[in-house]
Coordinates of C-alpha atoms in Angstrom, one line a residue:
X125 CA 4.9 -4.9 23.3
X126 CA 5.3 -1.3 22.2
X127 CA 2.8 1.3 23.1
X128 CA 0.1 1.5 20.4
X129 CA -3.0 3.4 19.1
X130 CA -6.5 1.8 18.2
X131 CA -8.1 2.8 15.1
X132 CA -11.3 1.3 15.0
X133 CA -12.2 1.5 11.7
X134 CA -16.3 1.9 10.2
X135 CA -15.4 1.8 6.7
X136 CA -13.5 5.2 5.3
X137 CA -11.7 5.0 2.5
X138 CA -9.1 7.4 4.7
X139 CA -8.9 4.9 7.5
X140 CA -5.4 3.3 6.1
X141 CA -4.3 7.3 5.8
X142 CA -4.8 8.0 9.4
X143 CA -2.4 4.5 10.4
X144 CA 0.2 5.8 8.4
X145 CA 0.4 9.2 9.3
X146 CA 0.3 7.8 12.9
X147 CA 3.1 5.6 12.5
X148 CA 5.2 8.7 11.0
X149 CA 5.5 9.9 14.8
X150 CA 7.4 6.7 15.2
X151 CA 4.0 5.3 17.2
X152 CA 2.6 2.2 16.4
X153 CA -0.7 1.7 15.5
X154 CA -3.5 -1.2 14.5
X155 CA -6.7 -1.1 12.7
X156 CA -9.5 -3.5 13.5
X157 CA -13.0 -3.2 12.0
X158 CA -15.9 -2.5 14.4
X159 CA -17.1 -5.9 14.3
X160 CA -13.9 -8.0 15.0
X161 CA -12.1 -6.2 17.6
X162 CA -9.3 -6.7 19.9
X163 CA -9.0 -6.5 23.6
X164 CA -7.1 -3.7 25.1
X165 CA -4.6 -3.1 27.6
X166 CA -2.3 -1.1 29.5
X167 CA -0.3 0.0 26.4
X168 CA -3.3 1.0 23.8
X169 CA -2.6 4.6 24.8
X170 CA -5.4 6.0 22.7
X171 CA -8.2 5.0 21.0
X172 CA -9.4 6.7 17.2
X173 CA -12.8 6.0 15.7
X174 CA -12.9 6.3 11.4
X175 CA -15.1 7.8 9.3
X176 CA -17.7 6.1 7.4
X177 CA -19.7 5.7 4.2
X178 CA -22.2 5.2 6.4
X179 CA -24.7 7.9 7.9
X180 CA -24.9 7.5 11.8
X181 CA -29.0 7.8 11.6
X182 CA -29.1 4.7 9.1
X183 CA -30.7 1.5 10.5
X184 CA -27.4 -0.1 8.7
X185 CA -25.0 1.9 10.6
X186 CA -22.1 0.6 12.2
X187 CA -22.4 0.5 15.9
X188 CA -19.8 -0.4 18.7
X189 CA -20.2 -0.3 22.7
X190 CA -18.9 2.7 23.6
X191 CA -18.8 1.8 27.2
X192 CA -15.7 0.0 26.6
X193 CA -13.6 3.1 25.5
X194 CA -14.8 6.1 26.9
X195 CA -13.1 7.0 30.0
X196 CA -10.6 3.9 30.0
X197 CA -8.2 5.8 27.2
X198 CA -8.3 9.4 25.4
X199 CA -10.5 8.7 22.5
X200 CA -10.5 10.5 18.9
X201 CA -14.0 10.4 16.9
X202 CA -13.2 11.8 13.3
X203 CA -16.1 12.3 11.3
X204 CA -18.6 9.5 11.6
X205 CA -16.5 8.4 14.8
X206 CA -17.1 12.4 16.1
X207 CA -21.1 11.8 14.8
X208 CA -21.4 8.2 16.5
X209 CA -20.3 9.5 19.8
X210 CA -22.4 12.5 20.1
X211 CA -25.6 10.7 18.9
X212 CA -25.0 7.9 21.4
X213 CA -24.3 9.8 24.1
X214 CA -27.4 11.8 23.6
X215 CA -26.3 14.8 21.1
X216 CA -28.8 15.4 17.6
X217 CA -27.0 14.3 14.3
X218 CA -29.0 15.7 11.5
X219 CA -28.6 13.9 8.1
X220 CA -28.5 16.1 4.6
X221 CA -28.9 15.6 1.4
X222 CA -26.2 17.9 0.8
X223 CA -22.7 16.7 1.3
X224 CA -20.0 19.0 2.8
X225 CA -16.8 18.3 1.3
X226 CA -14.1 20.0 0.4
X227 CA -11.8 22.7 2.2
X228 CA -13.1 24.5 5.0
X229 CA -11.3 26.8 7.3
X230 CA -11.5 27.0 11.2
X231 CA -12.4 30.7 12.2
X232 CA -13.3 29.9 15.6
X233 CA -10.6 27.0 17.4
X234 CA -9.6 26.8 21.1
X235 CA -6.2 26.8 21.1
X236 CA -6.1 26.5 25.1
X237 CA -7.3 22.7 24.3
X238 CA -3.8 20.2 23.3
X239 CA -5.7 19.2 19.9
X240 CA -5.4 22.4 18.6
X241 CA -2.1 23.9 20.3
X242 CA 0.1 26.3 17.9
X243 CA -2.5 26.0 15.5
X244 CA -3.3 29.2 13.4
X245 CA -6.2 31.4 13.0
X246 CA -8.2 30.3 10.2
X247 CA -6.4 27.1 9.5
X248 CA -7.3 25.0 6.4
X249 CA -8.8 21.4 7.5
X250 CA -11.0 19.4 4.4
X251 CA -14.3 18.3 5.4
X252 CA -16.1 15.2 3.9
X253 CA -19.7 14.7 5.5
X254 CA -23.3 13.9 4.8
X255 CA -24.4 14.2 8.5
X256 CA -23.6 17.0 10.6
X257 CA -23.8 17.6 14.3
X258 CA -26.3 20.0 15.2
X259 CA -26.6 19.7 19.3
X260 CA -23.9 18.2 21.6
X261 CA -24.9 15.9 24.9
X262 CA -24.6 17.3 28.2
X263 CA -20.9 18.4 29.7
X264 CA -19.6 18.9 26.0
X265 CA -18.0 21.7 24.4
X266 CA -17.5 23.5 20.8
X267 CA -13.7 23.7 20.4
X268 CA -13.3 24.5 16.7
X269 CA -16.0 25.6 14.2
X270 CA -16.2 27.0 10.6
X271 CA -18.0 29.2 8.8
X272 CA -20.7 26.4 7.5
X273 CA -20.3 23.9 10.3
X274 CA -20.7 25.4 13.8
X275 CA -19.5 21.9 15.8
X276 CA -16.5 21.2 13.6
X277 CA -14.9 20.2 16.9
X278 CA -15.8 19.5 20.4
X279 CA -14.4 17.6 23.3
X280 CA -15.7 16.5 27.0
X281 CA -15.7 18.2 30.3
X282 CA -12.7 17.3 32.3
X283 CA -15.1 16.1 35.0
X284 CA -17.1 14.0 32.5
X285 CA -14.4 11.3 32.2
X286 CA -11.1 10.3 33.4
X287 CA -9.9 10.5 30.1
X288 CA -10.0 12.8 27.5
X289 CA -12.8 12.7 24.6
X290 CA -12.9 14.7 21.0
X291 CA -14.5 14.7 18.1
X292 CA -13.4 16.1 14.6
X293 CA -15.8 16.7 12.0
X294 CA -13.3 16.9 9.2
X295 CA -10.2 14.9 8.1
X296 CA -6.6 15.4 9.7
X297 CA -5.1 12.8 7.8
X298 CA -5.3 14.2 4.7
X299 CA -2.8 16.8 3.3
X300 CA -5.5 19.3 2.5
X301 CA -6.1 19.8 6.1
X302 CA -2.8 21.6 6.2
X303 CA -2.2 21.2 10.1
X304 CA -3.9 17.7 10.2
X305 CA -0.5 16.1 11.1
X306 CA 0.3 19.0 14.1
X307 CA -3.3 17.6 15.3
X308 CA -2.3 14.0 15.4
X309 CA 1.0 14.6 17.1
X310 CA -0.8 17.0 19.3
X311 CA -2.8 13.9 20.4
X312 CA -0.7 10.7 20.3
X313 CA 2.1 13.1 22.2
X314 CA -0.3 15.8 24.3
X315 CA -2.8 13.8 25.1
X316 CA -1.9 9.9 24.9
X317 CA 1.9 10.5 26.1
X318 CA 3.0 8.3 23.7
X319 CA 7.1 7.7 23.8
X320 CA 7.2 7.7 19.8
X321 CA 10.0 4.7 20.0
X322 CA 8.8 2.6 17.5
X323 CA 11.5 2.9 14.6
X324 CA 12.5 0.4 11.8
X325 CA 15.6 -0.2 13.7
X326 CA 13.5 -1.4 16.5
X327 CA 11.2 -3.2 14.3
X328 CA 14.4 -5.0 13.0
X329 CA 15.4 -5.6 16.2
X330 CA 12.6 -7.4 17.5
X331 CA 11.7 -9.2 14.3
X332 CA 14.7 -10.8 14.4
X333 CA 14.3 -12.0 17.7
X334 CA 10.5 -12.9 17.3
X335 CA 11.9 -15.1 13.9
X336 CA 14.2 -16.7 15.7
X337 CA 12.0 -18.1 18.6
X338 CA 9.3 -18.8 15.9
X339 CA 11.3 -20.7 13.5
X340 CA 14.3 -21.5 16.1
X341 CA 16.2 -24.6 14.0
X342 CA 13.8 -24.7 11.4
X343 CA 14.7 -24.4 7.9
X344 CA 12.5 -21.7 5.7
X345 CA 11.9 -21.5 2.2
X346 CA 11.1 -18.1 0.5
X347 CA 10.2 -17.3 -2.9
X348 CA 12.0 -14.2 -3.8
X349 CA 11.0 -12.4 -6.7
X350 CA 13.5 -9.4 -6.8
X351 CA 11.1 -7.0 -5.3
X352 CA 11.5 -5.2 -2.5
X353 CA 9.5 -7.0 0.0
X354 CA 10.4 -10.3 -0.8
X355 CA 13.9 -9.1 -0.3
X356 CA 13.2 -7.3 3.3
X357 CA 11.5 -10.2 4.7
X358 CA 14.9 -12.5 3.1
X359 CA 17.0 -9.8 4.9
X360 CA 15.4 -10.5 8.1
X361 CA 14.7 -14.0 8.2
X362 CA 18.6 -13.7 7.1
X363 CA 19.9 -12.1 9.7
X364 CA 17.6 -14.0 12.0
X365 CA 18.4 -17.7 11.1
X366 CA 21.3 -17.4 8.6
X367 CA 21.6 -20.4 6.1
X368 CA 18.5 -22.1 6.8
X369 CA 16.7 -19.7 5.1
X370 CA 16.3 -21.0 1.3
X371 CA 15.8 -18.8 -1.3
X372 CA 14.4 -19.5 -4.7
X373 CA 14.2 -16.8 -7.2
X374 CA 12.5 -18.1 -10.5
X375 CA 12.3 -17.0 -14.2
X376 CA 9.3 -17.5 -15.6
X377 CA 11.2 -15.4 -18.9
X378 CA 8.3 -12.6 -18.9
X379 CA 11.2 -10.6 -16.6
X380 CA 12.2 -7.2 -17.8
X381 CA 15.3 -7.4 -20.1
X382 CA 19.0 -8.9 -17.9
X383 CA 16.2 -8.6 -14.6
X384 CA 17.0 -12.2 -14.0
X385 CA 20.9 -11.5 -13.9
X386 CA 20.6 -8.6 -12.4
X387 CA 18.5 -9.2 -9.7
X388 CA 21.1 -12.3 -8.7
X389 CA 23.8 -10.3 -8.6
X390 CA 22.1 -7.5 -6.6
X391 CA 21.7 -10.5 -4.2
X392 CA 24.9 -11.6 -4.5
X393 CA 26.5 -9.2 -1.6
X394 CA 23.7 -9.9 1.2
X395 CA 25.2 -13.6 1.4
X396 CA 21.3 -15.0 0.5
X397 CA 21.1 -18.7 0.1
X398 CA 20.0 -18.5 -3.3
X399 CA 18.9 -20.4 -6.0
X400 CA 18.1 -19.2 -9.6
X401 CA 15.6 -21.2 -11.8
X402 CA 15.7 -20.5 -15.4
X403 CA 11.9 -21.9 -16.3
X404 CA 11.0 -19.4 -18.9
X405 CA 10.6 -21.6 -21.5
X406 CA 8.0 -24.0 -19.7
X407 CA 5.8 -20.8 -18.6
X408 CA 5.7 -19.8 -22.1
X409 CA 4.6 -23.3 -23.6
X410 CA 2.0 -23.0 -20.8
X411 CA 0.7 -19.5 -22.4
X412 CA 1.0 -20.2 -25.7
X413 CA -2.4 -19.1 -27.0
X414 CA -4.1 -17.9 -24.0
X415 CA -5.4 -14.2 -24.5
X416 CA -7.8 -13.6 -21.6
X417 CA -5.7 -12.0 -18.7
X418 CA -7.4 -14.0 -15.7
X419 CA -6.4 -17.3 -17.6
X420 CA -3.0 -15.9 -18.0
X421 CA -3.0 -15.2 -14.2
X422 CA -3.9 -18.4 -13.3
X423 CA -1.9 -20.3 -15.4
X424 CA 1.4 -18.6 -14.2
X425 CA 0.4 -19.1 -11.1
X426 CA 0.3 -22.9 -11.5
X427 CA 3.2 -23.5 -13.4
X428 CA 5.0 -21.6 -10.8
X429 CA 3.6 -23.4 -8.7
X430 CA 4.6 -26.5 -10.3
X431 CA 8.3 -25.0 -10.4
X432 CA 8.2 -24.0 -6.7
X433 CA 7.2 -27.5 -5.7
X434 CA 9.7 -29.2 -7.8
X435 CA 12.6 -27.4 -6.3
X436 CA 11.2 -27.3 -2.5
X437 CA 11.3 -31.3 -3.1
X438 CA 15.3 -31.0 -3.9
X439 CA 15.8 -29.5 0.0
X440 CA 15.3 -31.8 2.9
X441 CA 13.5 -31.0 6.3
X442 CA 12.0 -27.8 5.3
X443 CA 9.3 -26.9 8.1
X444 CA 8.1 -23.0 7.2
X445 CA 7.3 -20.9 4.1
X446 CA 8.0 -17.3 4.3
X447 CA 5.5 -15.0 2.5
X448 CA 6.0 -11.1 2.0
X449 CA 2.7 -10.4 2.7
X450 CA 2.7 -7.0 4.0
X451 CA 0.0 -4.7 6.3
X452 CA -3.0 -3.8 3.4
X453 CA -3.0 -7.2 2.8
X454 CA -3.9 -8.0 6.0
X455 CA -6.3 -5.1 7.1
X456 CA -8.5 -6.6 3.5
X457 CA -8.7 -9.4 4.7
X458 CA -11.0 -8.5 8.2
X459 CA -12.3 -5.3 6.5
X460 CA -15.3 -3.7 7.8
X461 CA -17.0 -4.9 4.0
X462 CA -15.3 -8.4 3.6
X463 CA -12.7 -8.7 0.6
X464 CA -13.0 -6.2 -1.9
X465 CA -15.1 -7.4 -5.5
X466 CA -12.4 -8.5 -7.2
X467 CA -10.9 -6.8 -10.2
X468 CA -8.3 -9.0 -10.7
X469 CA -6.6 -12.1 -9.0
X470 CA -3.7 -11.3 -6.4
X471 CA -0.2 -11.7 -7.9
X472 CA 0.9 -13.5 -4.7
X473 CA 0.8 -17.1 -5.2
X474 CA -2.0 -19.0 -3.2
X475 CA -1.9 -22.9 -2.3
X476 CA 2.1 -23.6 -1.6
X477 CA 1.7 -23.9 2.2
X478 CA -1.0 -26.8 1.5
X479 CA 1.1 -28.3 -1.3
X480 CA 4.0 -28.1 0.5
X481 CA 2.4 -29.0 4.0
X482 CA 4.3 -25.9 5.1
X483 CA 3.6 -23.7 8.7
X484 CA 3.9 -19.8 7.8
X485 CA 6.0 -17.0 8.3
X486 CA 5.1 -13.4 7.2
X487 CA 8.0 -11.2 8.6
X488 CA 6.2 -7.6 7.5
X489 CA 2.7 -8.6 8.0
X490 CA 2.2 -5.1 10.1
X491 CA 4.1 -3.0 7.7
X492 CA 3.0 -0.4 5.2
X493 CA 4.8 -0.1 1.5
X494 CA 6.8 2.8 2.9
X495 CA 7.9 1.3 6.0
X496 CA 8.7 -1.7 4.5
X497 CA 11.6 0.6 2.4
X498 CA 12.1 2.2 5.6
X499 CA 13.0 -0.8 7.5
X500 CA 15.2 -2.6 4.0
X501 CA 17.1 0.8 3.9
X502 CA 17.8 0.1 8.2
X503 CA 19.0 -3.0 7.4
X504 CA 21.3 -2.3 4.1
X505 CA 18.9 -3.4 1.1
X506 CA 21.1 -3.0 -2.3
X507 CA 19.6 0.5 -3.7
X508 CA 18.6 -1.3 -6.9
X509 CA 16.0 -3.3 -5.0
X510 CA 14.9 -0.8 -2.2
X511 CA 14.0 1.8 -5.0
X512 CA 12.9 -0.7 -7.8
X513 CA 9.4 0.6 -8.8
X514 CA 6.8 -2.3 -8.0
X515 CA 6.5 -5.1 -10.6
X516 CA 3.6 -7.6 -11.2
X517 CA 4.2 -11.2 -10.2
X518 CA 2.5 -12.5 -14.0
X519 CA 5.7 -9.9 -15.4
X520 CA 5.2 -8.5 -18.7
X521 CA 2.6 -11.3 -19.5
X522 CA -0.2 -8.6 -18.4
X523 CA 1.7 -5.3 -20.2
X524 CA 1.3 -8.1 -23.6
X525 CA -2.5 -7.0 -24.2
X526 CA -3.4 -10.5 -26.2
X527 CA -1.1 -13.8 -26.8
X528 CA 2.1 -14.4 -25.2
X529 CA 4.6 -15.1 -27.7
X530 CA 8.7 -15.2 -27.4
X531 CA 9.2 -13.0 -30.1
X532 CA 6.3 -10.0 -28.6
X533 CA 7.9 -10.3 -25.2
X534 CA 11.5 -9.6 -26.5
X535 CA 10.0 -6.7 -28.7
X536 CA 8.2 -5.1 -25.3
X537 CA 11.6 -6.4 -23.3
X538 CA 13.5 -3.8 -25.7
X539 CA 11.0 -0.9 -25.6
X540 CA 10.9 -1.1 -21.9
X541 CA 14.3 -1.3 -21.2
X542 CA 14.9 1.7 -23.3
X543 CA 12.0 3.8 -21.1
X544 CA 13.1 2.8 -17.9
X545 CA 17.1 3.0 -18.9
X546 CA 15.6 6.8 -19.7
X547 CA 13.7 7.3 -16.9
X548 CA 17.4 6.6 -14.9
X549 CA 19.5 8.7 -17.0
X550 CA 17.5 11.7 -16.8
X551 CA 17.1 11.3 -13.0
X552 CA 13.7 10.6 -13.2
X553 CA 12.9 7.0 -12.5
X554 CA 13.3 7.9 -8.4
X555 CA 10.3 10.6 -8.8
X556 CA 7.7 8.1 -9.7
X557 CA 6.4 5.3 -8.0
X558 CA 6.2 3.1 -11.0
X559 CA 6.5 3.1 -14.7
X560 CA 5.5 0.2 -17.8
X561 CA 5.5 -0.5 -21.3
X562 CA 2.3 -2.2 -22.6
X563 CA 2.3 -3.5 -25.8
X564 CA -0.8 -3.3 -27.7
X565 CA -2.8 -5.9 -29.4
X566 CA -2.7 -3.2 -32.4
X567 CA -1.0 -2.4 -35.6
X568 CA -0.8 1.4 -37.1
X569 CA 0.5 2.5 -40.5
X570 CA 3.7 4.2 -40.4
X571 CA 6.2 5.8 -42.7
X572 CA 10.1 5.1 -42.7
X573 CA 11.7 6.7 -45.1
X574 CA 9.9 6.1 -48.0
X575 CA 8.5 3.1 -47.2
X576 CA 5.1 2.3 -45.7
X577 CA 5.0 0.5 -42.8
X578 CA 2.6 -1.5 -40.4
X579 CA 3.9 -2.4 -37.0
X580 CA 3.0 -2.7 -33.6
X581 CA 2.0 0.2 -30.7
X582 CA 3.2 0.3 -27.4
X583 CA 2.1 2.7 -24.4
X584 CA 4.2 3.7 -21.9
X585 CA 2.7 4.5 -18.5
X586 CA 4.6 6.2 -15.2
X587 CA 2.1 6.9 -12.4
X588 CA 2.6 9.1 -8.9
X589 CA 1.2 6.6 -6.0
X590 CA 2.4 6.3 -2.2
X591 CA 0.8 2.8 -2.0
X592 CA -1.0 1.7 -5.2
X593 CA -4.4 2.2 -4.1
X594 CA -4.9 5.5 -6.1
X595 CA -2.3 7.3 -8.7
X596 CA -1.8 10.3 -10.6
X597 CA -0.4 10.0 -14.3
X598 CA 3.1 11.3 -13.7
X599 CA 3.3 14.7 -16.1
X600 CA 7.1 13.9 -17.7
X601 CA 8.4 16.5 -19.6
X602 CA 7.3 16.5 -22.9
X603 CA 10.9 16.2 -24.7
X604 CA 11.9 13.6 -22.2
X605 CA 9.1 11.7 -24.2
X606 CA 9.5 12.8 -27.7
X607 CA 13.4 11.9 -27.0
X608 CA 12.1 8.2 -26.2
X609 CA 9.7 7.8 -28.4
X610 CA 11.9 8.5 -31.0
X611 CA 14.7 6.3 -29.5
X612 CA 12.2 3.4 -29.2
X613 CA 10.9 3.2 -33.0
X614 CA 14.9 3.7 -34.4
X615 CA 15.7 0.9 -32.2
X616 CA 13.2 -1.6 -31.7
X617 CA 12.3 -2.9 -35.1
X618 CA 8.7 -4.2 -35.2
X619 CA 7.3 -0.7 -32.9
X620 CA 6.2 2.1 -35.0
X621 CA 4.0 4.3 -32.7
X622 CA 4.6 5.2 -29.0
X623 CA 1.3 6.5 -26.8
X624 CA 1.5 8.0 -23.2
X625 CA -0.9 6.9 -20.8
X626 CA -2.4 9.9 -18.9
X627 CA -5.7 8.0 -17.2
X628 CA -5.5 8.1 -13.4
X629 CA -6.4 5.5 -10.5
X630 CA -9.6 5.6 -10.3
X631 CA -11.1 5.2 -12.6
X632 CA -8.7 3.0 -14.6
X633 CA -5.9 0.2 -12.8
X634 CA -2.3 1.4 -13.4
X635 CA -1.9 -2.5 -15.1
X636 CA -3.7 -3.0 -18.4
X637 CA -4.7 -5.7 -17.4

């Protein structure tokens, strides 16, 4: 098992942040909530307490035994972690009704300490606090402070435990501390002596071994869907146990334009056991009338389903079910609140294992988005998949705002494929994370020629992301979109009015629906 850092996470909405830019320095890391967590050993290295939503002085607040950590490993409070540990160990934590947040600059930091070694005079860090720290307990010491906050830092006497202790009151994760990443290095390297081997060609290395000991003669079905983790965890459970791995890659027809095609022959190189299912036609039968987005959802999920089953029952003595699931998905799961309210169903397909009486196997279950790229680059992934922007499991049936006819997805199939064909030609497609044509549920009046016309609208949308959970409305240049636009109503009869999207996540979803 590979050396590895505990975040024990109280509920931040960074916490996910601080795992990532962890596992930059090539060191693996896991995050448990408070309430659920894991025993450690001789290779957690270091232990990093979360913020929180949560003031330390509520009755609510999240509480952990500290007794457990202090002193067995170096130890990282950030925020509430730095406020939980001073309170409990006898400090004063004073709550306000004024928030700090924002930028903040260190004009006092003791550089002598390895937290804060190279790090400049008057370096930038972003603060984002109701409570504040205004005593420290005995045989603690002020390391960094700021103009407003006078314990923005502090660690333990040498002599008060065998390891070393600090607490942060601001937020090294996040690029607005501009030396945030120096500080975790500085601690996973200076101060937990981490090795830093944990690469994706390790990871591909030892998940290949791990699937084949798992699934040793077994034979595996996977449901591929073109993506790119679908097609990493195929890659793997390829390379791991060859032609028993079945793949089944299925059309529901709400694909973008040739993506069916395409996607098989992208496929066609990696020596997949593959089998393509044209079912488009029964998917859209299913949908025929149905407006409401959830019931759309659901339905495609049971005809696929259906589909999935039917061709699972053509292949004999199939024992596991490979899944893509990847880390997020996981960490929801046992977060600190529970599952999140939902705002929409998850694309992945629920109920197979049972149907199929199937045992599970999710190759990338502790991967990240990015890593999971990382590791399909390590192991050859065609460059059409590894960079394909992300695409919904329901297709184009939730960029249809309304009823899912033939005729309305061919008209959004041709207005997307002109945007993204675009987005490729002009180099641009590789800059954003992901781009879509919706097509409204809305006519406008138009003139062509000298005719009047009344025809549909469609919005195209390109976001800026690095995992989905937030996005910025990508800012393409403006004749990049007067140039498609125009090429879109010439060419697609039936679309007489292009929009750009330019909401952001929050507050709206980068999906219409």
């Amino acid at each position: 098992m590979h050396q590895h850092i505990l975040i024990i996470d109280f509920g931040s909405q960074y916490t996910q942040l601080i795992a990532r830019r962890i596992r930059e320095f090539n060191v693996y890391c896991e995050i448990h909530p408070f309430h659920n967590l894991p025993e450690t050993g001789e290779n957690t290295m270091g232990i990093i307490l979360s913020g929180s939503p949560f003031s330390v002085n509520a009755n609510s607040a999240p509480k952990i035994d500290l007794n457990k950590y202090l002193g067995k490993t170096p130890v990282l409070g950030i925020c509430y972690g730095a406020q939980y540990i001073a309170k409990e160990l006898g400090g004063l934590v004073e709550s306000s009704d004024k928030r700090e947040y924002g930028r903040a600059n260190l004009n006092k930091i003791d550089t002598e300490r390895a937290l804060f070694h190279g790090f400049d005079d008057s370096s930038q860090v972003w603060m984002s606090h109701g409570d504040t720290i205004k005593s420290l307990p005995n045989g603690f010491n002020i390391i960094g402070s700021t103009s407003e906050v006078e314990i923005a830092a502090y660690m333990a006497n040498s002599d008060q435990f065998k390891h070393p202790v600090y607490g942060i009151q601001f937020h090294p994760e996040v690029t607005h501390s501009i030396q945030g990443g120096q500080l975790l290095s500085s601690f996973i390297y200076d101060v937990c002596h981490c090795k830093g081997d944990w690469t994706p060609a390790s990871f591909v290395e030892e998940t290949v071994a791990s699937l084949k000991e798992t699934v040793n003669n077994g034979q595996v079905l996977l449901g591929l869907s073109g993506g790119v983790d679908s097609s990493v965890a195929a890659m793997l459970l390829h390379k791991a146990i060859g032609r028993n791995l079945h793949c089944i890659f299925v059309d529901n027809g709400l694909l973008r334009k040739h993506e069916f095609q395409e996607v098989l022959s992208s496929y066609e190189h990696m020596g997949l056991n593959i089998k393509g299912v044209d079912a488009g036609a029964e998917f859209l039968k299913a949908l025929d009338g149905i407006s409401d987005p959830e019931e759309k959802r659901k339905i495609i999920g049971k005809v696929f389903i259906d589909v999935f089953e039917r061709e699972a029952n053509l292949i004999e003595n199939v024992d596991w079910l490979a899944q893509g699931t990847i880390y997020p998905d996981v960490i929801e799961s046992v977060s600190v609140h529970g599952p999140s309210a939902m705002i929409k169903s998850h694309h992945n397909v629920g109920g197979l294992p049972d149907i199929l009486n199937l045992k599970i196997v999710e190759p990338l279950r502790n991967l990240f988005k990015d890593e999971v790229r990382r590791v399909g680059a390590a192991l050859g992934l065609h460059e059409n998949i590894l960079h394909r922007h992300p695409f919904p499991g329901p297709g184009l049936a939730i960029r249809i705002i309304g009823e899912i006819t033939e005729d309305r997805v061919k008209l959004l199939q041709e207005a997307d494929d002109i945007f993204i064909s675009n987005l490729k030609s002009h180099n641009l497609y590789d800059k954003v994370w992901q781009s879509a044509t919706m097509l409204l549920p809305i006519k406008s009046v138009g003139v062509m020629g000298d005719e009047r016309t009344y025809e549909h609208v469609v919005a195209l949308r390109s976001v800026n992301s690095q995992d989905g959970m937030t996005a910025d409305w990508s800012q393409l240049p403006h004749d990049f979109l007067a140039q498609t636009s125009n090429e879109i109503i010439n060419k697609v009869k039936g679309i007489n009015r292009v929009v750009y999207d330019i909401s952001s996540k929050p507050p709206a979803t980068i999906e219409w629906e």
